[in-house]
Short mmCIF file of C-alpha atoms and ligand atoms in Angstrom, two decimals:
data_model
loop_
_atom_site.label_atom_id
_atom_site.label_comp_id
_atom_site.label_asym_id
_atom_site.label_seq_id
_atom_site.Cartn_x
_atom_site.Cartn_y
_atom_site.Cartn_z
CA UNK A 123 -10.38 -15.38 -20.95
CA UNK A 124 -11.33 -13.14 -18.19
CA UNK A 125 -10.08 -9.55 -19.08
CA UNK A 126 -7.31 -8.56 -16.59
CA UNK A 127 -7.32 -5.25 -14.00
CA UNK A 128 -4.65 -3.95 -12.41
CA UNK A 129 -5.61 -2.06 -9.20
CA UNK A 130 -2.99 0.34 -7.65
CA UNK A 131 -3.28 1.63 -4.65
CA UNK A 132 -2.65 3.90 -1.72
CA UNK A 133 -3.65 5.23 1.69
CA UNK A 134 -5.93 6.76 0.64
CA UNK A 135 -8.50 3.84 0.51
CA UNK A 136 -7.82 2.57 3.65
CA UNK A 137 -8.54 6.50 4.89
CA UNK A 138 -12.49 5.79 5.46
CA UNK A 139 -11.33 2.64 7.27
CA UNK A 140 -10.03 5.06 9.75
CA UNK A 141 -6.42 4.69 9.12
CA UNK A 142 -3.90 8.05 8.02
CA UNK A 143 -2.86 9.01 4.84
CA UNK A 144 0.65 10.41 4.90
CA UNK A 145 0.44 13.90 2.99
CA UNK A 146 -3.01 15.18 3.42
CA UNK A 147 -3.27 17.82 6.10
CA UNK A 148 -3.56 15.24 8.96
CA UNK A 149 -1.57 13.11 7.04
CA UNK A 150 1.30 11.26 9.59
CA UNK A 151 4.42 13.27 7.35
CA UNK A 152 2.33 16.75 8.45
CA UNK A 153 2.69 14.98 12.23
CA UNK A 154 6.26 13.33 12.26
CA UNK A 155 9.34 13.15 10.71
CA UNK A 156 9.60 10.14 8.43
CA UNK A 157 13.64 10.81 8.53
CA UNK A 158 13.67 9.92 12.19
CA UNK A 159 10.58 7.10 11.86
CA UNK A 160 10.51 5.68 8.19
CA UNK A 161 14.32 5.40 7.39
CA UNK A 162 17.25 3.24 8.37
CA UNK A 163 19.51 6.66 9.56
CA UNK A 164 16.27 7.04 11.80
CA UNK A 165 16.47 3.52 12.91
CA UNK A 166 20.49 3.32 13.56
CA UNK A 167 19.84 6.35 15.56
CA UNK A 168 16.65 5.75 18.01
CA UNK A 169 15.03 2.16 17.46
CA UNK A 170 12.76 2.44 20.07
CA UNK A 171 11.61 5.62 18.68
CA UNK A 172 10.79 3.39 15.51
CA UNK A 173 9.32 0.15 17.15
CA UNK A 174 6.83 2.32 18.91
CA UNK A 175 5.48 4.16 16.35
CA UNK A 176 4.75 0.98 13.89
CA UNK A 177 3.75 -0.48 16.92
CA UNK A 178 0.77 2.22 17.58
CA UNK A 179 0.40 1.95 13.45
CA UNK A 180 -0.06 -2.25 13.69
CA UNK A 181 -2.50 -2.29 16.63
CA UNK A 182 -4.41 0.12 14.90
CA UNK A 183 -4.39 -1.67 11.12
CA UNK A 184 -5.36 -4.64 13.30
CA UNK A 185 -8.47 -3.68 14.82
CA UNK A 186 -9.50 -1.67 11.24
CA UNK A 187 -12.10 -3.05 9.43
CA UNK A 188 -12.43 -2.77 5.00
CA UNK A 189 -14.60 -0.49 3.86
CA UNK A 190 -17.19 -1.13 0.53
CA UNK A 191 -13.89 0.66 -1.54
CA UNK A 192 -12.07 -2.62 -0.34
CA UNK A 193 -14.88 -5.17 -0.88
CA UNK A 194 -15.69 -3.48 -4.47
CA UNK A 195 -12.33 -4.27 -5.27
CA UNK A 196 -12.37 -7.97 -4.15
CA UNK A 197 -16.03 -8.64 -5.90
CA UNK A 198 -14.32 -7.94 -9.15
CA UNK A 199 -12.57 -11.15 -8.70
CA UNK A 200 -15.78 -12.93 -10.08
CA UNK A 201 -15.43 -11.86 -13.20
CA UNK A 202 -11.85 -10.43 -13.87
CA UNK A 203 -8.40 -11.68 -13.64
CA UNK A 204 -7.40 -9.39 -10.68
CA UNK A 205 -3.58 -8.38 -9.49
CA UNK A 206 -4.27 -5.52 -6.53
CA UNK A 207 -0.59 -4.04 -6.21
CA UNK A 208 -1.03 -1.93 -2.78
CA UNK A 209 1.91 0.71 -1.47
CA UNK A 210 -0.69 -0.05 2.06
CA UNK A 211 0.93 -1.92 4.70
CA UNK A 212 -2.10 -3.04 6.35
CA UNK A 213 -4.20 -5.90 5.31
CA UNK A 214 -7.41 -4.72 4.65
CA UNK A 215 -7.22 -6.05 0.61
CA UNK A 216 -7.17 -9.67 1.91
CA UNK A 217 -9.53 -9.15 4.98
CA UNK A 218 -12.02 -8.14 1.99
CA UNK A 219 -11.53 -10.72 0.17
CA UNK A 220 -8.82 -9.92 -2.48
CA UNK A 221 -6.48 -13.22 -3.03
CA UNK A 222 -3.55 -11.35 -4.93
CA UNK A 223 -1.71 -9.25 -3.31
CA UNK A 224 1.54 -7.60 -3.67
CA UNK A 225 2.43 -5.43 -0.88
CA UNK A 226 5.61 -3.23 -2.38
CA UNK A 227 6.00 -1.10 0.36
CA UNK A 228 5.86 -4.31 3.04
CA UNK A 229 3.22 -5.12 5.94
CA UNK A 230 2.65 -4.17 8.98
CA UNK A 231 1.67 -7.92 10.24
CA UNK A 232 5.08 -9.25 9.78
CA UNK A 233 8.00 -8.17 11.26
CA UNK A 234 11.72 -9.50 10.50
CA UNK A 235 15.01 -9.89 11.46
CA UNK A 236 18.40 -7.42 10.94
CA UNK A 237 20.74 -9.87 9.52
CA UNK A 238 21.98 -11.05 5.89
CA UNK A 239 18.97 -13.80 6.35
CA UNK A 240 16.30 -11.36 6.71
CA UNK A 241 14.14 -13.91 8.24
CA UNK A 242 10.59 -12.92 8.40
CA UNK A 243 7.78 -13.67 10.59
CA UNK A 244 3.97 -13.05 11.10
CA UNK A 245 3.19 -11.44 14.22
CA UNK A 246 -0.26 -9.80 13.27
CA UNK A 247 -0.95 -7.01 15.48
CA UNK A 248 1.91 -8.07 18.42
CA UNK A 249 4.14 -4.97 19.21
CA UNK A 250 8.37 -5.29 18.46
CA UNK A 251 10.07 -4.40 21.40
CA UNK A 252 13.84 -3.85 21.81
CA UNK A 253 15.37 -7.34 22.64
CA UNK A 254 13.22 -9.22 20.29
CA UNK A 255 15.23 -11.10 18.46
CA UNK A 256 15.20 -13.33 15.09
CA UNK A 257 16.84 -16.78 15.16
CA UNK A 258 20.02 -15.68 14.04
CA UNK A 259 20.27 -13.14 16.92
CA UNK A 260 19.52 -9.87 15.43
CA UNK A 261 16.96 -7.36 16.85
CA UNK A 262 13.67 -7.30 14.81
CA UNK A 263 12.33 -4.39 13.01
CA UNK A 264 8.99 -3.95 11.39
CA UNK A 265 8.90 -5.62 7.86
CA UNK A 266 8.39 -1.97 6.09
CA UNK A 267 9.86 -1.04 3.28
CA UNK A 268 11.99 2.78 4.25
CA UNK A 269 12.88 5.52 2.22
CA UNK A 270 15.81 4.93 0.90
CA UNK A 271 15.26 1.15 0.88
CA UNK A 272 14.76 -1.22 -2.41
CA UNK A 273 10.71 -1.14 -3.11
CA UNK A 274 9.51 -5.00 -3.16
CA UNK A 275 8.20 -7.14 -6.11
CA UNK A 276 8.22 -3.98 -8.71
CA UNK A 277 9.14 -6.24 -11.93
CA UNK A 278 6.33 -8.44 -11.23
CA UNK A 279 4.01 -5.34 -10.97
CA UNK A 280 5.21 -3.47 -13.58
CA UNK A 281 4.78 -6.46 -16.01
CA UNK A 282 0.67 -6.98 -14.18
CA UNK A 283 0.02 -3.44 -15.51
CA UNK A 284 1.58 -3.68 -18.71
CA UNK A 285 -0.27 -6.98 -19.59
CA UNK A 286 -3.37 -4.96 -17.89
CA UNK A 287 -6.80 -4.74 -19.85
CA UNK A 288 -7.96 -1.90 -17.25
CA UNK A 289 -6.01 -0.22 -14.44
CA UNK A 290 -7.40 1.55 -11.68
CA UNK A 291 -5.49 4.11 -9.69
CA UNK A 292 -7.07 4.73 -6.02
CA UNK A 293 -5.98 7.11 -3.07
CA UNK A 294 -2.78 7.61 -3.78
CA UNK A 295 -0.67 11.19 -4.64
CA UNK A 296 1.85 9.50 -6.66
CA UNK A 297 4.30 11.15 -5.20
CA UNK A 298 6.36 7.78 -4.47
CA UNK A 299 8.79 6.50 -6.68
CA UNK A 300 9.17 3.61 -7.72
CA UNK A 301 5.73 3.16 -7.12
CA UNK A 302 4.46 6.18 -8.42
CA UNK A 303 6.20 5.00 -12.03
CA UNK A 304 4.12 2.40 -12.60
CA UNK A 305 1.19 3.90 -13.73
CA UNK A 306 3.42 4.65 -16.75
CA UNK A 307 3.50 0.68 -18.35
CA UNK A 308 -0.16 1.08 -18.88
CA UNK A 309 -0.82 0.15 -22.37
CA UNK A 310 -2.05 2.98 -24.39
CA UNK A 311 -5.51 0.61 -25.38
CA UNK A 312 -6.03 -0.23 -21.36
CA UNK A 313 -9.15 1.31 -19.66
CA UNK A 314 -7.19 3.75 -17.35
CA UNK A 315 -9.23 5.14 -14.28
CA UNK A 316 -7.96 7.07 -11.33
CA UNK A 317 -9.70 8.07 -8.04
CA UNK A 318 -8.50 10.35 -4.79
CA UNK A 319 -9.85 13.38 -3.39
CA UNK A 320 -7.61 15.54 -5.34
CA UNK A 321 -5.11 15.55 -7.84
CA UNK A 322 -2.21 17.70 -8.78
CA UNK A 323 -1.32 15.69 -11.97
CA UNK A 324 -3.32 13.12 -13.67
CA UNK A 325 -1.25 10.63 -15.33
CA UNK A 326 -2.11 10.79 -18.92
CA UNK A 327 -4.60 8.88 -20.34
CA UNK A 328 -6.20 8.14 -17.37
CA UNK A 329 -9.83 9.16 -16.40
CA UNK A 330 -9.36 10.89 -13.21
CA UNK A 331 -13.54 10.57 -10.63
CA UNK A 332 -12.62 13.03 -7.81
CA UNK A 333 -14.45 11.81 -4.60
CA UNK A 334 -13.88 9.25 -1.61
CA UNK A 335 -13.38 5.95 -2.74
CA UNK A 336 -15.94 4.73 -0.69
CA UNK A 337 -18.63 6.48 -3.26
CA UNK A 338 -16.55 6.35 -6.32
CA UNK A 339 -14.80 2.83 -6.85
CA UNK A 340 -18.34 0.80 -5.91
CA UNK A 341 -19.92 2.62 -8.51
CA UNK A 342 -17.17 2.04 -11.26
CA UNK A 343 -16.55 -1.16 -10.56
CA UNK A 344 -20.41 -2.05 -10.65
CA UNK A 345 -20.25 -0.90 -14.62
CA UNK A 346 -17.52 -3.18 -15.08
CA UNK A 347 -19.02 -6.43 -13.69
CA UNK A 348 -21.89 -5.30 -15.51
N1 LIG B 74 -10.59 8.21 -0.80
C1 LIG B 74 -10.21 8.49 -2.06
N2 LIG B 74 -8.42 9.42 -2.13
C2 LIG B 74 -8.47 9.39 -1.35
C3 LIG B 74 -9.16 9.52 0.06
C4 LIG B 74 -10.35 8.80 -0.02
N3 LIG B 74 -11.25 8.33 1.17
N4 LIG B 74 -8.38 10.08 1.59
C5 LIG B 74 -7.38 10.69 0.83
N5 LIG B 74 -7.43 10.40 -0.50
C6 LIG B 74 -6.20 10.67 -1.18
C7 LIG B 74 -5.60 11.86 -1.31
O1 LIG B 74 -6.46 12.98 -1.47
C8 LIG B 74 -4.12 12.00 -1.75
O2 LIG B 74 -4.42 12.01 -3.27
O3 LIG B 74 -5.26 9.73 -1.19
C9 LIG B 74 -4.15 10.39 -1.28
C10 LIG B 74 -3.07 10.05 -0.18
O4 LIG B 74 -1.83 10.28 -0.36
P1 LIG B 74 -0.48 10.30 0.58
O5 LIG B 74 -1.27 11.04 1.80
O6 LIG B 74 0.63 11.03 -0.77
O7 LIG B 74 -0.46 8.77 0.35
P2 LIG B 74 0.38 7.57 -0.46
O8 LIG B 74 -0.12 7.90 -2.18
O9 LIG B 74 -0.25 6.12 -0.24
O10 LIG B 74 1.91 7.52 0.12
C11 LIG B 74 3.02 6.67 -0.82
O11 LIG B 74 4.57 7.39 1.09
O12 LIG B 74 5.26 7.84 2.72
C12 LIG B 74 5.36 6.61 1.47
O13 LIG B 74 5.74 4.44 2.14
C13 LIG B 74 4.39 5.55 2.18
O14 LIG B 74 3.20 3.75 0.87
C14 LIG B 74 3.41 5.41 1.09
C15 LIG B 74 3.65 6.33 -0.14
#
């Protein structure tokens, strides 16, 4: 039986692929208002502004490349039963070769209708414009979980964390709930490791490894593979 590993990742993992985080010095929510750009209210007030913001993020994420930390995570599958639970909306885990990825905050590469059916469409790096409609005739929006909306796959994610022999948290400030509460589901006897540039409060039982993910993760994962 392969040991079970769960990776909980955040935007810090994709920072060295050129994609911004949210709360660091140059983070998105330091430069923009999440109320205007990532909330149902902001969408109602000015959908054009919201679409422009996500069109720019989508185009940038679509041309970004996975880094050595993404690739190290994918390499784990050679010896472990790996589930990636990510808050990231880019496709860099999949591009690096990870085959089981749960996106709890949605995906930039998809659009969805705003009608009851919430039809979902793969759009890769393409823009969404005002007037782009789903086949129910409703305006398309980014398939992203905004503040105040329901986080996806949480029950499955919690079960995977609770069953994991090893839990590796990378590149997240653990400041957004309920995703941040997933660390509490980790077993006492599981190996628990957290990598970030800095961390105000390291969750109980986690060993903290400070530093850039591209330097820290390949080292940890090489040891686990050995
Ligand atoms: N290597 C490792 N960690 C890094 C790196 C790096 N190169 N660069 C930054 N970090 C760390 C920071 O120290 C910080 O702890 O990544 C974390 C980024 O935290 P946030 O900006 O808060 O991003 P994240 O935790 O992903 O945000 C969670 O908030 O805005 C919402 O929906 C959005 O999914 C997002 C959620």
